[in-house]
Every structure is written in structure tokens, then in C-alpha cells.
Short mmCIF file of C-alpha atoms in Angstrom, two decimals:
data_model
loop_
_atom_site.label_atom_id
_atom_site.label_comp_id
_atom_site.label_asym_id
_atom_site.label_seq_id
_atom_site.Cartn_x
_atom_site.Cartn_y
_atom_site.Cartn_z
CA GLY A 1 138.95 158.87 112.51
CA GLU A 2 136.44 157.83 110.15
CA ASN A 3 137.53 155.75 107.01
CA VAL A 4 135.13 154.90 103.95
CA GLU A 5 136.11 152.38 101.66
CA GLN A 6 134.50 152.02 98.32
CA HIS A 7 133.82 149.30 95.84
CA PRO A 8 134.35 148.79 92.42
CA SER A 9 136.89 151.10 91.81
CA THR A 10 135.70 150.95 88.00
CA LEU A 11 132.69 149.80 87.04
CA SER A 12 131.21 149.22 83.00
CA VAL A 13 127.74 148.64 82.47
CA GLN A 14 125.27 148.29 79.29
CA GLU A 15 122.90 151.32 78.68
CA GLY A 16 119.73 150.09 80.58
CA ASP A 17 121.14 148.05 82.98
CA SER A 18 121.40 148.81 86.89
CA ALA A 19 124.78 149.69 88.27
CA VAL A 20 125.48 149.16 91.99
CA ILE A 21 128.18 150.91 94.09
CA LYS A 22 129.27 149.87 97.96
CA CYS A 23 130.82 151.61 100.57
CA THR A 24 131.59 150.72 104.18
CA TYR A 25 132.54 153.04 107.11
CA SER A 26 134.26 152.48 110.22
CA ASP A 27 132.91 155.00 112.70
CA SER A 28 129.29 153.83 114.12
CA ALA A 29 128.66 157.74 114.93
CA SER A 30 128.61 158.59 111.50
CA ASN A 31 124.95 159.69 110.93
CA TYR A 32 125.03 161.50 107.59
CA PHE A 33 125.73 159.45 104.20
CA PRO A 34 125.65 161.65 100.90
CA TRP A 35 126.80 160.28 97.30
CA TYR A 36 128.41 162.79 94.92
CA LYS A 37 128.68 162.90 91.00
CA GLN A 38 131.81 164.32 89.57
CA GLU A 39 132.46 164.81 85.94
CA LEU A 40 136.13 165.46 84.68
CA GLY A 41 137.36 168.70 85.97
CA LYS A 42 133.92 169.90 87.68
CA ARG A 43 132.62 170.26 91.11
CA PRO A 44 131.32 167.23 93.08
CA GLN A 45 127.31 167.41 92.53
CA LEU A 46 125.48 165.87 95.57
CA ILE A 47 122.78 163.48 93.96
CA ILE A 48 121.27 161.79 96.93
CA ASP A 49 122.07 161.82 100.70
CA ILE A 50 120.34 159.60 103.60
CA ARG A 51 120.37 159.94 107.25
CA SER A 52 121.08 157.40 109.77
CA ASN A 53 117.59 157.21 110.90
CA VAL A 54 116.64 155.95 107.67
CA GLY A 55 117.07 152.76 105.84
CA GLU A 56 116.55 153.61 102.29
CA LYS A 57 116.03 156.56 100.18
CA LYS A 58 114.82 157.07 96.37
CA ASP A 59 114.84 159.80 93.91
CA GLN A 60 113.67 158.57 90.39
CA ARG A 61 116.40 156.28 89.37
CA ILE A 62 118.87 156.59 92.11
CA ALA A 63 118.12 154.86 95.49
CA VAL A 64 120.61 154.45 98.62
CA THR A 65 120.13 152.09 100.96
CA LEU A 66 121.60 152.17 104.32
CA ASN A 67 122.74 149.20 106.73
CA LYS A 68 123.64 150.56 110.29
CA THR A 69 124.36 147.05 111.80
CA ALA A 70 126.95 146.24 109.23
CA LYS A 71 127.99 149.81 108.86
CA HIS A 72 127.45 150.06 104.80
CA PHE A 73 125.45 151.60 102.40
CA SER A 74 124.98 151.46 98.66
CA LEU A 75 124.10 153.45 95.23
CA HIS A 76 121.44 151.90 93.30
CA ILE A 77 121.31 153.22 89.80
CA THR A 78 118.78 151.79 87.39
CA GLU A 79 118.15 152.44 83.60
CA THR A 80 121.36 153.60 83.32
CA GLN A 81 122.25 156.16 80.44
CA PRO A 82 125.51 157.38 79.14
CA GLU A 83 125.08 160.41 80.90
CA ASP A 84 125.42 158.73 83.87
CA SER A 85 129.02 158.08 83.33
CA ALA A 86 131.07 160.00 85.48
CA VAL A 87 133.15 159.17 89.05
CA TYR A 88 130.97 158.68 92.10
CA PHE A 89 132.20 159.37 95.69
CA CYS A 90 130.43 157.94 98.88
CA ALA A 91 130.90 159.91 101.86
CA ALA A 92 130.18 159.51 105.78
CA SER A 93 130.37 162.29 108.72
CA ILE A 94 129.55 162.66 112.31
CA MET A 95 127.43 165.93 112.14
CA GLU A 96 128.01 168.14 114.80
CA TYR A 97 128.54 171.76 114.18
CA GLY A 98 129.72 171.00 110.95
CA ASN A 99 129.83 168.40 108.74
CA LYS A 100 132.99 167.36 107.60
CA LEU A 101 132.81 165.04 105.04
CA VAL A 102 135.28 161.54 104.48
CA PHE A 103 135.19 160.55 101.16
CA GLY A 104 135.50 156.98 99.88
CA ALA A 105 137.74 156.49 97.07
CA GLY A 106 135.42 156.69 94.09
CA THR A 107 134.27 154.58 91.49
CA ILE A 108 134.64 155.33 87.72
CA LEU A 109 131.51 154.30 85.98
CA ARG A 110 131.25 153.82 82.36
CA VAL A 111 127.79 152.99 80.76
CA LYS A 112 128.46 152.12 77.18
CA SER A 113 125.58 152.64 74.65
CA ASP B 1 123.76 182.19 89.74
CA ALA B 2 126.95 180.56 91.16
CA MET B 3 126.57 180.61 95.10
CA VAL B 4 129.81 179.59 96.19
CA ILE B 5 132.68 181.28 93.84
CA GLN B 6 136.22 180.60 93.57
CA ASN B 7 138.70 182.52 92.34
CA PRO B 8 140.69 181.82 89.90
CA ARG B 9 139.74 178.75 88.09
CA TYR B 10 143.08 177.96 87.19
CA GLN B 11 146.34 179.26 89.18
CA VAL B 12 149.81 178.52 88.24
CA THR B 13 152.79 179.34 90.62
CA GLN B 14 156.61 178.61 91.05
CA PHE B 15 157.78 176.22 93.20
CA GLY B 16 158.24 178.03 96.71
CA LYS B 17 156.44 181.04 95.80
CA PRO B 18 153.43 181.62 97.97
CA VAL B 19 149.84 181.17 96.46
CA THR B 20 146.58 182.56 97.69
CA LEU B 21 143.32 181.16 96.67
CA SER B 22 139.59 182.62 97.39
CA CYS B 23 136.41 181.35 97.82
CA SER B 24 133.09 183.82 98.38
CA GLN B 25 129.66 182.62 99.06
CA THR B 26 126.30 184.60 98.69
CA LEU B 27 124.33 181.97 100.73
CA ASN B 28 125.28 183.19 104.06
CA HIS B 29 126.57 179.86 105.40
CA ASN B 30 128.32 179.52 108.70
CA VAL B 31 130.42 176.78 108.06
CA MET B 32 133.32 177.21 105.01
CA TYR B 33 135.48 174.05 104.25
CA TRP B 34 138.50 173.53 102.24
CA TYR B 35 139.28 170.29 100.42
CA GLN B 36 142.34 169.38 98.57
CA GLN B 37 141.73 166.82 95.57
CA LYS B 38 144.71 165.50 93.72
CA SER B 39 144.20 163.75 90.31
CA SER B 40 142.02 160.66 90.43
CA GLN B 41 141.61 160.74 94.29
CA ALA B 42 138.88 161.71 96.33
CA PRO B 43 138.58 165.26 98.29
CA LYS B 44 140.18 165.53 101.26
CA LEU B 45 139.35 168.16 103.91
CA LEU B 46 142.07 170.32 104.82
CA PHE B 47 140.37 172.66 107.34
CA HIS B 48 137.08 174.39 108.18
CA TYR B 49 135.44 177.39 109.70
CA TYR B 50 132.79 177.08 111.94
CA ASP B 51 131.75 180.90 111.97
CA LYS B 52 135.08 182.46 112.98
CA ASP B 53 136.41 179.17 114.77
CA PHE B 54 139.16 177.41 112.86
CA ASN B 55 139.64 173.79 112.56
CA ASN B 56 142.52 171.95 111.20
CA GLU B 57 142.74 168.66 110.52
CA ALA B 58 145.37 166.77 112.30
CA ASP B 59 147.79 165.76 108.98
CA THR B 60 146.94 168.90 107.02
CA PRO B 61 150.66 169.98 106.56
CA ASP B 62 151.64 173.86 108.33
CA ASN B 63 152.09 174.76 104.66
CA PHE B 64 148.70 175.37 104.47
CA GLN B 65 146.62 178.41 106.20
CA SER B 66 143.49 179.69 105.90
CA ARG B 67 141.79 182.98 106.87
CA ARG B 68 138.21 183.92 107.18
CA PRO B 69 137.85 187.95 106.93
CA ASN B 70 134.23 187.85 107.26
CA THR B 71 131.24 185.26 106.63
CA SER B 72 131.53 185.68 102.66
CA PHE B 73 135.06 185.26 102.23
CA CYS B 74 137.73 182.64 102.90
CA PHE B 75 141.04 182.48 101.54
CA LEU B 76 143.44 179.47 101.08
CA ASP B 77 147.09 180.51 101.68
CA ILE B 78 149.85 177.92 100.49
CA ARG B 79 153.22 179.45 102.04
CA SER B 80 155.67 177.72 100.04
CA PRO B 81 154.21 175.50 97.26
CA GLY B 82 155.68 172.23 96.83
CA LEU B 83 155.37 169.99 93.41
CA GLY B 84 152.94 167.58 95.72
CA ASP B 85 150.76 170.59 96.45
CA ALA B 86 149.54 170.29 92.71
CA ALA B 87 145.62 169.73 93.05
CA MET B 88 142.17 170.86 92.71
CA TYR B 89 141.14 173.14 95.58
CA LEU B 90 137.68 172.91 96.22
CA CYS B 91 135.54 175.43 98.45
CA ALA B 92 132.36 174.16 100.38
CA THR B 93 129.71 175.95 102.68
CA SER B 94 126.91 174.48 104.65
CA ARG B 95 124.73 175.72 107.48
CA LYS B 96 125.21 175.16 111.12
CA ILE B 97 123.96 171.70 111.44
CA LYS B 98 121.36 172.84 113.90
CA ALA B 99 119.38 174.37 111.35
CA GLY B 100 118.60 171.45 109.73
CA ASP B 101 120.46 171.49 106.58
CA GLU B 102 123.61 169.61 106.28
CA LYS B 103 124.33 169.85 102.65
CA LEU B 104 127.89 170.82 101.41
CA PHE B 105 127.71 173.36 98.60
CA PHE B 106 131.09 173.10 96.84
CA GLY B 107 132.27 175.53 94.53
CA SER B 108 133.93 174.92 91.03
CA GLY B 109 137.44 174.59 92.35
CA THR B 110 140.63 176.22 91.51
CA GLN B 111 143.15 174.12 90.09
CA LEU B 112 146.55 174.38 90.87
CA SER B 113 149.56 173.81 88.89
CA VAL B 114 153.19 174.34 90.53
CA LEU B 115 156.03 174.57 87.93
#
């Protein structure tokens, strides 16, 4: 089955700097790659997603890049703010009749002001 | 205007005492999922329903069962909770993939404690 690895496990950045989180996946058939932000005790919130037919997607300060050949995808957050501090999860799935996400282990992002 | 509602928010049960967690949705989505998230870990899929079709993950323990009596409701039954089952249980929904919208909508979760 699919296996998703995520790095780093923790990331500390200064406010205003950029943050990059990287994930690799094992199943070349995976075709959907979302990123979730989760604050303590709360539900995961989708922040951006990308399909396998797209190489890059941007939404304001957040961008995701996908390299299908290398089977890795990355989250880029620019101009980080203290409210960006949270746990970020990448995920991958093979969309068929349902969308069974396999999550990475998560990255704790701390933005220091 | 919560769209995926989980009750209760916190549940305490005793070791070995059956417990049921509930999830309801107002989105009329075909697919409903149950994820288990232990402390400081990623969510892990237990099973999902595609309409009435139940799909169990290979490594989901037999101790976990699920029911979906209608489109709106889905239940997670833990027949004999052990200390290792203490976790946040997340319900999620999505449309059929053919509808062109693959996004999952998560509920707020039920935090289960086992004493």
C-alpha cells in the first residue's frame, strides 16, 4: 500500500521567513496530494491540494509543488506569521470511488516572533 | 453551521466497556470515513463507506465496527476498548470521485479516554 514520508518532523523559523516541508510517496498511482493544518485538539483543515496533472499550485502565501517522477511534493509558506504555528500533514491518495488519504507523520511548525 | 458533526466531543469509557461514537453530515456526501489519531501521530484510516458499501482497512482490529443506517449518519463501535484505543476519532466525508470534488471534510473529532 501507499507510504508517505514527511520531513522535517519539527521546523522553527523566524517570523517573516519562509518554511518548506517535504514529502515523498511510494505508490506511483497516487494522484491527489492535499496538505492539512491542525491546531492542538482541533480538526485537520485543508490548506491546499494538488492533483497529479499539475506541477505547482499557489494560494496567497502558500504553494505546493509536485514532482511525479521523483514522487515527492513540497509545501512552501512564505512570510510566515505566528498564527502559522501548527502541525502540518501531507497526504496522498489514489482517487477511485472514494478518497482514502494516507498521511505523513506531520511537521510541527513554530514561527517565532 | 457545522457540516460534519461528531458527538460527543469528549467520551470517557471504562476498559472493556463498549462505546459508540457518532457522526452526522448535512452535506449529502456519498462517502464517509473514520480515522483514528493518537497523540502526536498522523490520522490513520480505519474504514470507510462508499454509499452503503463498507470497506475495512486490512490492519483495522476486529474490535472496531461501523454502521451507516442512512446517508447522514455513521457510527463507530468499539466493542471492548483497551488502553491503546485512547485517541481522537475523526469522521470525514467526501463526494463520489466522479463528481469531481475529492476534498475531505472533517468533523471536530471525538476524544476518547479509556480508564
